[in-house]
Amino acid sequence: MLTEQMWDVFCKENGIDSDTPYEAWQFGDDPDKLAQLVMEGKKTGTASSYDLYVLDPLEKLPEAGDYSIVLNSSNEPVCIIQTVKTYICRFTEVSEDHAKKEGEG
């Protein structure tokens, strides 16, 4: 299934306007493993380097309510997620709870 097809089906099933914006992306280190952890409900949080958003003015920080389509290593859609919360903190201040939500052990 193509990304656009998955989005259309998701929107129809959930009563969402198909013109609602979304991002499609894959996790950096191991897209297949991390996407699988999301599908299994083990990965419910993620983190990014804030500096990458600052350096690229076209990149916007995720906001609560944003939708994303998670892609595998072949750029095929795996699932759709919605951002619940976004916050900025130093790496040394990441909570144990957030680290557990990363789902990687």
Backbone as a ProteinNet text record, in pm:
[ID]
protein_1_A
[PRIMARY]
MLTEQMWDVFCKENGIDSDTPYEAWQFGDDPDKLAQLVMEGKKTGTASSYDLYVLDPLEKLPEAGDYSIVLNSSNEPVCIIQTVKTYICRFTEVSEDHAKKEGEG
[TERTIARY]
84.2	0	89.1	52.7	126.1	88.4	176.2	154.3	21.2	-5.1	-127.5	-251.3	-241.1	-353.3	-379.9	-272.9	-289.8	-355.4	-311.7	-367.2	-515.8	-552.4	-693	-780.7	-735.2	-811.1	-824.8	-714.2	-715	-814.4	-811.4	-900.8	-1046.9	-1077.7	-1216	-1262.7	-1178.1	-1215.3	-1230	-1163.9	-1162.6	-1232.4	-1299.6	-1372.6	-1284.5	-1167.2	-1071.4	-1067.6	-1060.8	-1048.6	-917.9	-922.8	-801.7	-701.6	-743.9	-651.1	-571.8	-600	-524.7	-378.1	-288.1	-145.5	-88	10	83.7	225.6	313.8	451.8	471.3	554.2	591	741.9	787	929.9	961.6	1090.9	1137.3	1233.9	1240.5	1336.2	1476.5	1572.8	1707.6	1792.1	1810.1	1908	1867.7	1747.7	1700.6	1550.9	1514.3	1373.5	1279.4	1321.6	1233.1	1209.5	1315.8	1303.6	1220.7	1248.5	1178.9	1032.8	1003.9	864.3	789.7	855.2	793.2	762.6	853.6	830.3	708.9	690.6	572	447.3	451	335.8	299.7	399.7	377.4	335.5	334.9	298.3	409	529.7	643.5	714.9	707	770.5	659.9	645.1	540.9	598.2	729.9	797.1	920	961.6	1083.8	1147.9	1267	1339.1	1418.8	1440.7	1520.1	1614.3	1713.9	1805.4	1741.3	1721.6	1661.8	1743.5	1875	1962.3	1930.7	1885.2	1851	1733.2	1640.5	1527.9	1572.2	1664.4	1714.9	1793.6	1873	1956.9	1878.5	1764	1684.2	1552.7	1542.9	1422.2	1296.2	1311.4	1195.3	1138.2	1217.8	1172.4	1100	977.7	906	904.7	914.1	907.6	770.4	765.4	634.4	548.9	417.4	324.4	218.5	161.1	51.4	-57.4	-104.3	-207.9	-156	-25.2	33.1	24.8	1	-0.1	128.2	174.1	291.1	264.5	314.6	313.4	455.4	470.3	601.4	630.4	748.4	790.3	894.9	901	1007	1129.8	1230	1354.9	1337.9	1225.4	1196.2	1101.9	1083.9	993.8	849.1	811.4	672.9	605.5	479.4	410.4	381.2	404.2	382.9	264.1	258.4	150	139.4	30.9	7.6	5.9	78	83.7	43.9	7.3	-26.5	54.7	113.8	191	96	129.4	47.5	108.4	241.4	310.2	448.5	492.7	628.2	689.4	812.5	881.8	1030.1	1097.2	1240.2	1313.5	1417.7	1501.3	1642.4	1735.2	1871.7	1873.8	1966.8	1980.8	1996.2	2071.8	2096.5	1972.9	1867.2	1744.9	1630.4	1657.4	1552.9	1513.3	1384.1	1336.6	1345.6	1348.3	1348.4	1220	1109.7	981.5	988.7	1045.5	1057.6	1150.1	1259	1353.8	1284	1198.1	1122.7	1026.3	967.6	873.8	943.6	1075.4	1150.4	1144.1	1119	1094.2	1212.6	1331.9	1450	1530.5	1475.7	1544.1	1630.4
-117.3	0	124.2	222.3	348.1	436.2	529.4	620.6	694.3	747	823.2	734.5	610.6	517.6	489	465.1	439.5	559.8	679.8	801.5	813.8	790	800.1	701.4	577.4	476.1	517.8	561.6	605	719.4	816.7	932.1	889.3	805.2	758.1	681.4	594.9	513	594.5	710.6	789.5	924.6	947.9	1073.1	1196	1181.5	1292	1343.2	1473.8	1532.9	1486.8	1430.6	1377.6	1486.6	1613.4	1724.7	1762.1	1693.8	1718	1686	1777.2	1751.8	1637.9	1572.3	1466.4	1462.7	1403.2	1380.7	1230.9	1190.1	1049.3	1040.9	953.9	944.1	806.8	778.3	654.2	686.9	596.6	613.2	595.5	668.7	672.2	547.5	495.6	388.8	254.4	210.5	79.9	91.2	146.6	176	56.9	-60.8	-177	-220	-228.6	-270.2	-169.6	-41.6	60.5	72.2	58.5	59.2	-60	-173.9	-292.7	-270.5	-204.2	-173.4	-81.4	10.8	97.4	12.1	-76.3	-162.1	-251.8	-294.9	-381.3	-302.6	-169.9	-87	-71.8	-115.9	-106.4	28	91.7	221.6	325.5	406.5	508.7	649.4	658.7	787.6	787.6	905	918.4	1052	1072.3	1197	1236.6	1365	1420.1	1525.5	1556.5	1663.7	1798.7	1880.2	2012.7	2096.1	2080.3	2158.7	2136.6	2017.2	1990.8	2075.4	2102.1	2189.5	2334.3	2373.5	2511.2	2536	2438	2453.8	2453	2387.1	2378.4	2452.9	2573.6	2654.7	2592.6	2495.1	2430.3	2319.1	2274.9	2170.9	2237.1	2189.8	2243.8	2139.9	2187.4	2100.2	2033.2	1904.9	1838.9	1903.3	1904.5	1960.9	1856.9	1869.5	1781.1	1787.4	1670.1	1661.6	1629.9	1647.8	1618.3	1468.2	1435.4	1296.3	1265.4	1141.9	1094.2	953.3	924.8	788.6	736.5	629.4	567.9	475.1	492.3	413	309.9	200.1	101.7	139.7	54.5	87	92.7	42.1	49.6	165.1	254.9	369.6	329.5	212.8	167.8	204.3	247.7	284.7	164	180.7	73.2	105	228.1	266.4	418.6	463.5	606.4	634.3	737.4	777.6	924.4	964.1	1103.4	1152.7	1269.1	1329.5	1371.5	1331.1	1364.3	1481.4	1484.4	1585.7	1609.5	1732	1766.3	1853.6	1824.3	1909.9	1912.4	2013.4	2032.1	2023.3	1941.6	1932.3	1891.2	1907.8	1862	1709	1650.5	1505.6	1449.9	1519.4	1472.5	1482.5	1548.3	1565.6	1476.4	1388.2	1297.6	1205.7	1198.4	1119.6	969.7	892.1	746.5	700.5	767.7	733.8	752	863.4	885.4	781.5	752.9	652.8	518.3	480.7	355.3	359.9	475.5	490.2	475.7	495	473.6	327.6	237	98	13.9	66.4	-2.1	-73.6	-80.8	-154.7	-73.8
0	0	0	-75.8	-79.9	39.4	71.2	183.6	169	50.8	27.9	45.4	1.8	17.1	164.7	240.4	383.5	450.6	412.8	472.3	438.9	313.7	273	350.3	363.8	438	584.5	643.8	784	804.4	714.7	727.1	715.6	620.4	603.8	727.1	780.3	896	1024.4	1029.8	1152.8	1139.5	1027.6	1008.7	1007.2	947.2	939.9	796.6	780.1	646.6	584.7	465.5	402.1	364.2	373.6	349.4	474.3	585.2	708.3	681.9	717.7	689.8	773.4	717.4	786.7	730.9	807.9	765.4	748.2	654.8	638.9	655.9	745.9	775.8	833.4	837.9	899.3	1011.7	1108.1	1216.7	1160.5	1215.8	1160.5	1173.4	1292.3	1314.2	1254.3	1281.1	1234.1	1206.8	1091.2	1062.8	1079.4	1036.9	1044.6	1188.4	1266.2	1406.1	1485.4	1466	1543.9	1502.8	1373.8	1329.5	1389	1396.6	1455.6	1603.7	1675	1815.8	1832.3	1738.6	1741.8	1721.6	1621.9	1591.9	1710.9	1785.3	1901.5	2025.3	2016.8	2131	2233	2198.1	2290.3	2279.1	2163.8	2141.8	2128.8	2232.7	2231.8	2244.5	2242.3	2250.4	2162.4	2124.2	2045.1	2077.1	2028	2054.7	1931.5	1918.9	1808.5	1864.6	1788.4	1826.8	1793.5	1893.5	1873.5	1775.4	1780.4	1692.2	1544.9	1507.8	1367.8	1322.7	1412.3	1379.2	1368.3	1453.3	1450.2	1321.9	1280.2	1161.8	1030.6	1028.5	906.3	925.3	870.2	890.4	828.8	741.3	680.6	768.7	866.3	959	1074.9	1101.4	1217.4	1328.4	1447.9	1565.1	1568.1	1594.8	1603.8	1712.4	1690	1786.3	1820.4	1938.3	1977.7	1871.6	1830.3	1728.1	1589.3	1567.5	1436.2	1406.7	1281.1	1236.3	1160.6	1174.5	1101.1	1051.7	933	881.8	894.9	972.4	994	876.5	818.4	703.3	744	670.1	692.9	610.7	608.5	538.2	387.2	336.1	192.3	160.6	256.4	244.3	221.7	274.2	268.2	399.9	395.4	519	606.4	735.1	831.8	922.9	971.3	1061.6	1067.4	1128.7	1147.9	1297.7	1336	1476.4	1487.9	1608.2	1633.9	1752.6	1737.7	1846.3	1957.8	2079.4	2195.9	2271.5	2276.5	2356.3	2296.1	2300.7	2259.3	2368.4	2402.9	2498.1	2463.3	2512.1	2485.9	2618.7	2621.3	2740.9	2698.7	2787.5	2763.2	2766.8	2694	2691	2832.2	2914	3050.6	3139.8	3091	3169	3121	3024.2	2976.1	3091.2	3117.5	3231.9	3203	3309.5	3296.4	3227.2	3257.7	3195	3043.1	2999.5	2854.9	2793.6	2858	2805.4	2787.4	2881.6	2869.5	2750.8	2725.3	2613.4	2478.6	2476.8	2352	2309.7	2404.6	2374.8	2329.7	2349.9	2298	2405.9	2524.8	2630.9	2720.6
[MASK]
+++++++++++++++++++++++++++++++++++++++++++++++++++++++++++++++++++++++++++++++++++++++++++++++++++++++++

